Every structure is written in C-alpha cells, then in structure tokens.
Coordinates of C-alpha atoms and ligand atoms in Angstrom, one line a residue:
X239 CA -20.3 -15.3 15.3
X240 CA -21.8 -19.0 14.7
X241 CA -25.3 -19.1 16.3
X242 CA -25.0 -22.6 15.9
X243 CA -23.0 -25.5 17.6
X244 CA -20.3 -27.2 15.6
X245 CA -22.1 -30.2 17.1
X246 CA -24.9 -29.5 14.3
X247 CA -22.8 -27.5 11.9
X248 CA -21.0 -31.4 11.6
X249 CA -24.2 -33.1 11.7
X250 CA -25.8 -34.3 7.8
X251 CA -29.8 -34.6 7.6
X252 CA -30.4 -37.7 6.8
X253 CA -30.1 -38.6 3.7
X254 CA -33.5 -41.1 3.4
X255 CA -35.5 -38.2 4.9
X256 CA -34.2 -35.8 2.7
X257 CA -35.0 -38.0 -0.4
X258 CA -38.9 -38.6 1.0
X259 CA -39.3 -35.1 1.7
X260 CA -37.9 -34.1 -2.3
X261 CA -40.0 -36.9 -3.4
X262 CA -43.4 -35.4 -1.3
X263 CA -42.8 -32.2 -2.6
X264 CA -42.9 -33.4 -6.4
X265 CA -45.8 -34.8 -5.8
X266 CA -47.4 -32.6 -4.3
X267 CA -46.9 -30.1 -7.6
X268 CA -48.7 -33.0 -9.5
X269 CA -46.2 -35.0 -10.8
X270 CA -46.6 -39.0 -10.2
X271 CA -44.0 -40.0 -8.1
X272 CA -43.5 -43.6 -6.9
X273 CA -41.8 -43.5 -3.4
X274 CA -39.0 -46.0 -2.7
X275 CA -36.7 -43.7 -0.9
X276 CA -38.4 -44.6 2.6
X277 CA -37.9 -47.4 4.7
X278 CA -41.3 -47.9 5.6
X279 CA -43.7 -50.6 5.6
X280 CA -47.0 -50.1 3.4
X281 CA -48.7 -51.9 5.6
X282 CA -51.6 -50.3 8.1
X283 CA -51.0 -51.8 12.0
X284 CA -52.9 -54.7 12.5
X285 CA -56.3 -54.3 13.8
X286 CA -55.7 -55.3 17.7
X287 CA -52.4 -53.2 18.3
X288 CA -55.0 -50.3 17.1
X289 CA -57.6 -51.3 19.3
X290 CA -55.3 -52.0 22.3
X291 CA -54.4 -48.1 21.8
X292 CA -57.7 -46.9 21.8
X293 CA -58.4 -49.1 25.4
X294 CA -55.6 -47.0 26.8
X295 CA -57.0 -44.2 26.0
X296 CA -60.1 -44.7 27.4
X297 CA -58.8 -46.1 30.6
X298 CA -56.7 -43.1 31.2
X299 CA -53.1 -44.2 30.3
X300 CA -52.4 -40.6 29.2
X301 CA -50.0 -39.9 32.5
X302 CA -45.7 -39.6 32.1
X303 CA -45.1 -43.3 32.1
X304 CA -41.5 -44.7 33.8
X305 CA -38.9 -43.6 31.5
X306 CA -37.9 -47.2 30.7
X307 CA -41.8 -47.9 29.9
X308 CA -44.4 -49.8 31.5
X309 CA -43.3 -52.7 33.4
X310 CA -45.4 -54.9 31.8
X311 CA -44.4 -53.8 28.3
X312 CA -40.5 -54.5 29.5
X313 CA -41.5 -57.7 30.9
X314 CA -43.5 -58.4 27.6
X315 CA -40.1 -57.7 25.4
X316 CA -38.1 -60.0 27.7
X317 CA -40.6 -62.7 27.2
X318 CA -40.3 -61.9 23.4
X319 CA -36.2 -62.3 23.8
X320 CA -36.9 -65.7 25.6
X321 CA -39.7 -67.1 23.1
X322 CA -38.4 -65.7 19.8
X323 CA -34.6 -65.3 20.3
X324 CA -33.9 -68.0 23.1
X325 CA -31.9 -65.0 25.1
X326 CA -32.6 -64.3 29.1
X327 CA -33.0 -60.7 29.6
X328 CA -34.7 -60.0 32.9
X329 CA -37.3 -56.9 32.4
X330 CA -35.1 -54.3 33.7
X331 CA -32.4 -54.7 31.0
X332 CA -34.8 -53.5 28.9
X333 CA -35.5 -49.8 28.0
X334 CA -38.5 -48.9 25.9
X335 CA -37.7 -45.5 23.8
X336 CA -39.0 -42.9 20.9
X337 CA -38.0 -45.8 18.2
X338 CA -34.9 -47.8 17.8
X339 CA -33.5 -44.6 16.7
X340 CA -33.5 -43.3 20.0
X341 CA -32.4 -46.3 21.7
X342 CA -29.4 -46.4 19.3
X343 CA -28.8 -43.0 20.3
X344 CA -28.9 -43.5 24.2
X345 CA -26.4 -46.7 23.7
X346 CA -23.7 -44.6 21.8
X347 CA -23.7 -41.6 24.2
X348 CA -24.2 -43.9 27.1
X349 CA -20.9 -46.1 25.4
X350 CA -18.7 -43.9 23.4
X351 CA -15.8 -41.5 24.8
X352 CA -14.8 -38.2 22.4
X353 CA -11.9 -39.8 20.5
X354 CA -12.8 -43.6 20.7
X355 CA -13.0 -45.3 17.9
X356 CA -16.9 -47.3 16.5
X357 CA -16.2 -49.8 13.9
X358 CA -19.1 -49.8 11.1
X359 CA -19.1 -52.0 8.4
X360 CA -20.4 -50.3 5.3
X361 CA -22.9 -49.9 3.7
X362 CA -24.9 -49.3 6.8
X363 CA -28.1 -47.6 7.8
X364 CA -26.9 -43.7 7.1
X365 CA -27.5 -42.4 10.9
X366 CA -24.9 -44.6 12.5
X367 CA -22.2 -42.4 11.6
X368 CA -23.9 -39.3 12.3
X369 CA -25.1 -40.4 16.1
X370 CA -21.1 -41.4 16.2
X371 CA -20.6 -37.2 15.9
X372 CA -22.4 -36.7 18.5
X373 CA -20.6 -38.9 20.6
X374 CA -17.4 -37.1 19.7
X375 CA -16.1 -40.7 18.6
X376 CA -14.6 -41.6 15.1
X377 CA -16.2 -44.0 12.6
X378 CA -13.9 -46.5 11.5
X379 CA -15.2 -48.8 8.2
X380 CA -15.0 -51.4 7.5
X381 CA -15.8 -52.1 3.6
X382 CA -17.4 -54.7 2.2
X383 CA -19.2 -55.3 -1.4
X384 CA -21.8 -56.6 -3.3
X385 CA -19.4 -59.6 -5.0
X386 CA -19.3 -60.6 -1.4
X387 CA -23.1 -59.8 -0.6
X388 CA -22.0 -57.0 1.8
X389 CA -20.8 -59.2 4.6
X390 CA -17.4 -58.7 6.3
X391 CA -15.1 -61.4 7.0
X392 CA -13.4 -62.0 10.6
X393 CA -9.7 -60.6 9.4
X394 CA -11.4 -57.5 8.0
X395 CA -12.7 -56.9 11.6
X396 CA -9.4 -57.7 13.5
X397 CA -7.9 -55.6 11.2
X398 CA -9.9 -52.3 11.9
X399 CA -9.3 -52.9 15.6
X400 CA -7.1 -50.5 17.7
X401 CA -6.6 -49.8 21.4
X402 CA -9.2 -47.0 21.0
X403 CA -11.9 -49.8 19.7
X404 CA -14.9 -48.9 22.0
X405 CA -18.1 -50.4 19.6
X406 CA -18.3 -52.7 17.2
X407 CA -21.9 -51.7 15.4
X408 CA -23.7 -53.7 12.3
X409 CA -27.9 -54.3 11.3
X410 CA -28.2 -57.8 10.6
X411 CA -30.8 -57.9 8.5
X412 CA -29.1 -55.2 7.1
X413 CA -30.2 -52.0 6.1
X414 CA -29.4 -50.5 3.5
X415 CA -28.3 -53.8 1.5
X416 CA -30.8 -56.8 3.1
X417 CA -28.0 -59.1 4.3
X418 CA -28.1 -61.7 6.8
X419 CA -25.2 -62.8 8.6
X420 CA -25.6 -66.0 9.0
X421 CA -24.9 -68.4 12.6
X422 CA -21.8 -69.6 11.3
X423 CA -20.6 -66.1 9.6
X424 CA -21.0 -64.4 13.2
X425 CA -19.6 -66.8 15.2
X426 CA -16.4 -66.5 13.1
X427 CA -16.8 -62.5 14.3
X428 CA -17.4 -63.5 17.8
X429 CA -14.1 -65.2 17.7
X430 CA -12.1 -62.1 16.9
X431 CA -14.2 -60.5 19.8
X432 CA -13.5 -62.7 22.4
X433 CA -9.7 -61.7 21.9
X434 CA -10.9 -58.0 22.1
X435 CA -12.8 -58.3 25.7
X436 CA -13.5 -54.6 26.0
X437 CA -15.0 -53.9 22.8
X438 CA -19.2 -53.4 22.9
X439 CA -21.9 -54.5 19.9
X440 CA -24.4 -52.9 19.0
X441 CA -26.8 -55.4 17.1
X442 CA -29.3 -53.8 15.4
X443 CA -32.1 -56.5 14.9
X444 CA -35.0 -54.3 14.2
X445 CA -35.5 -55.9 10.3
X446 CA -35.3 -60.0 12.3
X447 CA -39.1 -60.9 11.1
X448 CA -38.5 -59.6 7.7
X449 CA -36.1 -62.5 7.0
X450 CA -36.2 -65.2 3.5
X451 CA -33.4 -67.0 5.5
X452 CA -34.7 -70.1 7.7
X453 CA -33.4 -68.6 10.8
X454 CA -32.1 -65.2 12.1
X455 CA -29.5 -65.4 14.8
X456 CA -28.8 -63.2 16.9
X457 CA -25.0 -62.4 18.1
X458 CA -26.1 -61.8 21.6
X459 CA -26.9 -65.6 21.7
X460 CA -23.2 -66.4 21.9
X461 CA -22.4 -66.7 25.8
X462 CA -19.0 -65.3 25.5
X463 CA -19.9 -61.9 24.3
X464 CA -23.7 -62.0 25.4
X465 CA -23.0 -59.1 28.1
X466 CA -21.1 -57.0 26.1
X467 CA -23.8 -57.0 23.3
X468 CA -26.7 -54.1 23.3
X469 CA -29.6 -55.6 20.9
X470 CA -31.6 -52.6 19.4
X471 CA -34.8 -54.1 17.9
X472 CA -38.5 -51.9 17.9
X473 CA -41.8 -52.1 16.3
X474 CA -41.6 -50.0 13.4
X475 CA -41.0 -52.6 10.3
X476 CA -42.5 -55.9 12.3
X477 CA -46.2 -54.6 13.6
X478 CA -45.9 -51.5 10.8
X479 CA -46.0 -48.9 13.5
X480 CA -43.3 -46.3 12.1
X481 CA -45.0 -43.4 13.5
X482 CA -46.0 -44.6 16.6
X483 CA -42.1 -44.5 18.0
X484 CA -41.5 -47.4 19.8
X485 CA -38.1 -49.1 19.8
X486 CA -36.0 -50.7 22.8
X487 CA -32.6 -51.4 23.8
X488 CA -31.6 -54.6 25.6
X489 CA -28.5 -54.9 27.4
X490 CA -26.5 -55.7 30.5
X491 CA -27.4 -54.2 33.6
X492 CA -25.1 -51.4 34.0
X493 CA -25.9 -50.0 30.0
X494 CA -30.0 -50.2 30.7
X495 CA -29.7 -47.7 33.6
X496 CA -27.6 -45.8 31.8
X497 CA -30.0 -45.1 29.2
X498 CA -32.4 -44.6 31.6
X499 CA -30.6 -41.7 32.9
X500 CA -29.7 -40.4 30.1
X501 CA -33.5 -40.7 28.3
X502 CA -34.8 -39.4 31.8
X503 CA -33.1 -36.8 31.1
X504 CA -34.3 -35.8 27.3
X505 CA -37.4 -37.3 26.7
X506 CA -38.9 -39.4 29.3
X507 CA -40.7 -42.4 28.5
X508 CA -42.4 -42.4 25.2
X509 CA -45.9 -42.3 24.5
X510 CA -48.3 -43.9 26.8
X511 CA -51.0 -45.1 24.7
X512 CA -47.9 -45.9 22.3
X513 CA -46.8 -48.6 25.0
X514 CA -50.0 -49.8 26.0
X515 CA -50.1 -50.9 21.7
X516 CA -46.8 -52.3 22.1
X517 CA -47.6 -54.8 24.9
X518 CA -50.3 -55.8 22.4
X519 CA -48.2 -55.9 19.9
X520 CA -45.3 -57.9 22.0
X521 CA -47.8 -60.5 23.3
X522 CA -50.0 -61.3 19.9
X523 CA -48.3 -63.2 17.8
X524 CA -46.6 -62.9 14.5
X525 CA -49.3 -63.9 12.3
X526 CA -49.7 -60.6 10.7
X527 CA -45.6 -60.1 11.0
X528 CA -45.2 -63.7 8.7
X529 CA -48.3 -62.1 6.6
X530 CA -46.0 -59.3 5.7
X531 CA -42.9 -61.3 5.6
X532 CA -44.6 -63.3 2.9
X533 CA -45.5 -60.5 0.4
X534 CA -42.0 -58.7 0.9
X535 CA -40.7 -61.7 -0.4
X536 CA -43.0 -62.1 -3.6
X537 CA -42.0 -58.4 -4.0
X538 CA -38.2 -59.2 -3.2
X539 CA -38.2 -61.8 -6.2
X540 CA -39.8 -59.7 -8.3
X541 CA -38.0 -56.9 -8.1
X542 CA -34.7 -58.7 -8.4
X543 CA -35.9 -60.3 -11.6
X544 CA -36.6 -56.6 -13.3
X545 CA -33.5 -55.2 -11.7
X546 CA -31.1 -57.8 -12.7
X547 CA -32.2 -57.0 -16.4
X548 CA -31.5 -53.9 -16.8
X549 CA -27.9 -53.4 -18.2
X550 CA -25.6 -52.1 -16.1
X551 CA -26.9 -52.5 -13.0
X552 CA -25.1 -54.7 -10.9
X553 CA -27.2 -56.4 -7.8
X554 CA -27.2 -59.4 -5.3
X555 CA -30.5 -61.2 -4.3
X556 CA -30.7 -59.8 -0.7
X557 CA -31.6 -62.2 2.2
X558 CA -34.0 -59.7 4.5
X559 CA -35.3 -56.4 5.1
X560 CA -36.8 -55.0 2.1
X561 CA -34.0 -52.9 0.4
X562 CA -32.2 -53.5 -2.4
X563 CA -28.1 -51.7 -3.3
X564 CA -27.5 -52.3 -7.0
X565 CA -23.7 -51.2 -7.5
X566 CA -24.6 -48.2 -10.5
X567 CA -21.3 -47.5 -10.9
X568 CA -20.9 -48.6 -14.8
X569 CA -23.5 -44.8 -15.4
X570 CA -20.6 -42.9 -13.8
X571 CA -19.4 -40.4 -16.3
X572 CA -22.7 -40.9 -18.7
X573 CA -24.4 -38.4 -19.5
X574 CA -28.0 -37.2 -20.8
X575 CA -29.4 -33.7 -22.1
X576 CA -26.0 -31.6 -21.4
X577 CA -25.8 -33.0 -18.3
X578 CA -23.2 -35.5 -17.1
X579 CA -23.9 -37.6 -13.5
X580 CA -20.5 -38.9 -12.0
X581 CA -22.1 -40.4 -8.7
X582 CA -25.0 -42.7 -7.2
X583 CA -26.4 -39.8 -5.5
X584 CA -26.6 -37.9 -8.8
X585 CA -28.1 -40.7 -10.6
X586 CA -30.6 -40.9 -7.6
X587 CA -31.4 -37.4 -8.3
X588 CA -31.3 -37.9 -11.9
X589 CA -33.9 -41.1 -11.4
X590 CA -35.9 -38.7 -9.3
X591 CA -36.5 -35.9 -12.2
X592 CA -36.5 -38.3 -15.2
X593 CA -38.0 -41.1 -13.7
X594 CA -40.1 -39.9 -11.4
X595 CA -39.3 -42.6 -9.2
X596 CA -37.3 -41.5 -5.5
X597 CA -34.7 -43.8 -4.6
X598 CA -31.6 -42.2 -1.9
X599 CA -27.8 -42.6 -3.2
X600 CA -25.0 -44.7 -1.8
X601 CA -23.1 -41.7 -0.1
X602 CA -25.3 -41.4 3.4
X603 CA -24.5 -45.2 3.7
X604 CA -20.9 -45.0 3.6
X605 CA -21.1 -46.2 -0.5
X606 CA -20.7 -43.9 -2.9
X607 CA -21.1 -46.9 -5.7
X608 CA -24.8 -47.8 -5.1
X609 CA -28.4 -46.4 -4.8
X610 CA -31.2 -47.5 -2.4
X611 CA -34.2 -48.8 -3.3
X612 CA -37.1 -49.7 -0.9
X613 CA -39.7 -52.2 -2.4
X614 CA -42.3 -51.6 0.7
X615 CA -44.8 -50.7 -2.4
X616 CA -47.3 -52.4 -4.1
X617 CA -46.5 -54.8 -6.8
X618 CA -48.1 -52.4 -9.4
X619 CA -45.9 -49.8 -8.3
X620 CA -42.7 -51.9 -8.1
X621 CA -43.0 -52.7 -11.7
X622 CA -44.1 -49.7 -12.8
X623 CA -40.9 -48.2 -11.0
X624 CA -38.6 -50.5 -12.3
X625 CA -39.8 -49.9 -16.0
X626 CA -39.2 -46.3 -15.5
X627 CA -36.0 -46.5 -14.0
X628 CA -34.9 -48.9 -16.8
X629 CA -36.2 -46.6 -19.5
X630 CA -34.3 -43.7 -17.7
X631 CA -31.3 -44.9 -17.6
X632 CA -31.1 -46.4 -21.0
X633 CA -31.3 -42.5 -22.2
X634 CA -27.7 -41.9 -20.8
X635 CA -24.9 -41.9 -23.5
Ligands
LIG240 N1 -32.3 -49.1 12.6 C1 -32.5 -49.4 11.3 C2 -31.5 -50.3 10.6 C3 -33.5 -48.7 10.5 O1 -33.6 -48.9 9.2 C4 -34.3 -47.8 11.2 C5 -35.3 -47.0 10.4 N2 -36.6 -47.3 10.7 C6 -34.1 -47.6 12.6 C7 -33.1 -48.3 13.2 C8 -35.0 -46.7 13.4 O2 -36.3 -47.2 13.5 P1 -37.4 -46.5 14.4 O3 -36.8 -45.3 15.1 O4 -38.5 -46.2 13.5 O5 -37.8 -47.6 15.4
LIG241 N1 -35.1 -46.2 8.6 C1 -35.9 -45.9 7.5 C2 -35.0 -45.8 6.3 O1 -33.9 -46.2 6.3 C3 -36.7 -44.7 7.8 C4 -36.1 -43.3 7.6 C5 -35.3 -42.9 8.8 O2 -35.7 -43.1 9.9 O3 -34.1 -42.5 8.5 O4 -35.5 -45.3 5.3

C-alpha cells in the first residue's frame, strides 16, 4: 500500500529550491559555485526593521499574535495600499501570513473548487501550478514568449476562458521573466473580465518596488474588478527579509476571513517579533527599497549586455524583478563530452557541472525553452558567471 497521499505523490518540489539546494551541496565539496538559481535579494535588512525586531523582543511580543497579525501591522499595510498604490483597503481585508507563499496558498484553497479551472499565463513563478493540485483545480495556460516579452494579449485570455473559469492568476513584475504589464496592457485584460463577472485575480505584486518602469500599476486599481481581485504582495524582495516570512493577502471582505479561517487553522499568525519588523518596515519608507532598486538595475543592464552576446542565446531586456529567461532553445540537440542535452533543464544542469554557475530550467515555469537566471549577486559575480556560462556553452558541438 501507498503510505503517502496522492495529494503529495502529484506534488513536484520546487524546482528553484531544488536547484539552490544542488548548488549548496557543490559548494560545500569545495567547488566555486556562483548561485543564481535563488530568488533572493543579496541584500542584509536594513538596520531599523532589525532593530524594531530586537524591541519586540525585549518588550515581550513573543505571545500567539491574532492569526491575521497585529492590528497595527494590518492597518500599517492598508495605509501602504492607500499611500503607494492609491487603493482603499480597510485593515481587516488584510491578512498577514508565513510569506506571500502562504497567502497565495490560503487564496487558492480559500477560491478554488476540485475541477475548476485557474488560468496562468506562462512562464510563471513554478509554485502556482503546484498550489493549483492542491486545490484539486486544473491549470489552464496561457502561453506567451519572449518575441512578445512574455505578456499575453486580451484574446489570448478570452480564449482560455470556460464556464469552469474560477481564477485568473499572473505576477506582474513577473517572476520568472521580469515583465511589467503596463496600465494600458491590463486595462485591455480587465475588459475581457468585466464580461466574465465571476472569474477571481490573483495579483501577485510582491516584485512592485523592484521596477525600471516609471510606474507599477496595479489591476486592483480598476473599480470594475477591484472586489474580485486578491493582491498578494510581502516583504521578502522589497525590505530583504526572505527568511523572516512575512507576506499578506488583500482582498474583499468575504476572501480575508476566509483565509483567516483557514490559516487559523494551520499555522496561526506568523511570527511575532517577525510582525513587530514588518510594521517598521511598512511605516519607514522606501529609501533603502529605491537603494536596492537602483543597483538591480545597474546589474539588470549589465547583465543583459553579456547575455545578449553570447551566440545563441536569445533574451529580452526585462522591465522588473531581477530575473532574466533567455529562450536556449538553439543548444537543444548539442552535445559535449558524449553527452547530448535536449532541454533547458538539462542545459541548467549541464551549466551547473561545467560552469559551475546554478541557474533552474524553464520546465517548473511552465517553459521548457528557457533557463532562469537570478542576478541578486554582486557585480563581480555576475560577470564572472556570465563568462563562464559563455565559455560553457561555446564547448557544445
Ligand atoms: N511570489 C513570487 C512571484 C515569488 O517569486 C515568491 C518567492 N519569493 C513568492 C511569491 C513567495 O515569497 P515569500 O513567501 O518569501 O514572501
Ligand atoms: N521565490 C524565490 C524564487 O523564485 C525563492 C524560492 C522559492 O520560494 O521558491 O527563487
């Protein structure tokens, strides 16, 4: 008999995980490895989100906090909404969770019936289909490419609608490809959905700050879908706090208490000092967010100028979030010391043992043609990586 649930039998690991825990282990038998498989900023927290976190300590915040968080840290996040994003949320349709992950989590199983249908437009960040098994719903893609910088139009969405169309999900700036959708570009989406009225978003907005664009719109600032949109945004890329877990949902009345439920549930609130941080974080600024915005963009630009050189390697000059998704495909079939690599997440393997450098392949987000590559390294380290992985792959025939 199967100990195990096909629940989890279904389930993949994820695939970015897996590549930073191949990439540790090199490393830790010697060999120089240069990590850009994570999607983590390289960045320490800034100075007073630490010392907020120490206060709470001292001052006792070390009891279960109420599973949506701290009132004043859901107030904080709905002052964020109004100041930043120009969207009224009042605090209690906001729920503070374990990371965005969670809180991506809690929407789909708060949302999604076995056998309804989530559209996802690919590439996309590689847990959104695998939280859509647990729902027991069915991904539907939608595709789009790097000739059209990953975007989808408005007829490629109508078109993947169906009367079992429960959630309509997308990061905007995306990861894994770093494109923006731009005012105009989602208003021709919320067009389509105002035809569709019972079809949900999920707008995953945790990359906005880390944006070359002038501005980063949210789709929950269109009136006519506002209430049917859950924004998922945390503070893992803009304040650097990735293993701090702090993400939140924000959503219409109804959704927030059914996360709450459901979290109340599994995991309670998260951390307390955690929260006591993230009120700091929420209410100081984004000084040290636009000091970080500025150096991924140095490294964006250069980056894109070693990658576009290297023949073969097709890639588009991404607009946000710090990945890049060069299209590989033209190494498909090549081969190098007996060995022959047929797919991006061979080559990413292949880059790993050759090059030394971890990257994760296209598969895990829904795009078998490309390989990920995170430039939340140093300068040095970029361009050391990117003569490496030029080198390698000039070796396959
Ligand atoms: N959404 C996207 C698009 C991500 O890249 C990540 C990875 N950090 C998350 C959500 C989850 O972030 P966290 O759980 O660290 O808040
Ligand atoms: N979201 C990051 C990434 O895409 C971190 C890894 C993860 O949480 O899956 O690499």
């Amino acid at each position: 008999m199967n100990a195990l649930s096909d629940r989890i039998n279904n389930l993949s690991e994820s695939a970015t995980i897996k590549m930073a825990k191949l990439g540790r282990e090199l490393s830790a038998k010697g060999v120089d490895v240069i990590s850009l498989s994570f999607g983590e900023p390289d960045f320490h927290t800034p100075e007073h989100i630490k010392t907020a976190a120490k206060e709470a300590m001292d001052q006792n915040y070390t009891y279960y906090t109420p599973v949506a968080g701290y009132p004043e840290l859901r107030k904080a996040i709905a002052n964020k909404l109004k100041v930043e994003n120009g969207l009224d949320y009042d605090a209690s349709q906001i729920v503070v969770s374990t990371g965005a992950k969670q809180a991506i989590a809690n929407a789909l199983l708060c949302l999604v019936n076995p056998g309804e249908e989530v559209i996802i437009p690919t590439p996309y960040w590689v847990s959104y289909s695998e939280v859509v098994k647990l729902t027991e719903g069915t991904s539907v893609f939608i595709n789009s490419t790097v000739e059209n910088n990953f975007k989808i139009t408005p007829e490629q969405l109508e078109a993947a609608i169906t009367p079992k169309t429960k959630l309509f999900m997308f990061s905007s700036p995306c990861n894994p490809t770093g494109s923006v959708y731009s005012e105009e570009e989602l208003a021709g989406l919320v067009k389509v959905f105002e035809k569709y009225p019972n079809i949900y978003i999920l707008s995953d907005e945790i990359y906005e700050h880390i944006n070359f664009v002038e501005k980063c719109v949210s789709i929950a600032s269109f009136p006519s879908v506002k209430d049917r949109v859950v924004i998922i945004n945390g503070f893992s890329k803009a304040y650097a706090m990735t293993g701090w877990r702090i993400g939140y949902s924000a959503s219409n009345k109804e959704i927030a208490a059914a996360c709450d439920k459901l979290q109340g549930q599994i995991t309670s609130g998260t951390c307390s000092i955690t929260q006591r941080a993230g009120i700091a974080a929420a209410e100081g600024g984004l000084e040290s967010v636009h000091e970080m915005r500025t150096a991924f963009r140095k490294r964006r630009d250069i980056v894109y100028d070693l990658l576009k050189n290297i023949d073969g390697v097709k890639v588009n000059l991404p607009e946000g979030a710090f990945y890049f998704f060069p299209d590989v495909t033209s190494f498909f079939g090549k081969s190098y010391n007996g060995k022959t690599y047929n797919d991006a997440d061979e080559l990413s393997i292949f880059l790993l043992e050759e090059a030394h450098v971890a990257t994760v392949g296209g598969d895990s987000f829904g795009d078998p043609k490309s390989i990920r590559i995170s430039y939340a390294a140093s300068e040095e380290k970029l361009i050391e990586a990117m003569s490496r992985i030029k080198n390698a792959l000039a070796k396959l025939q």
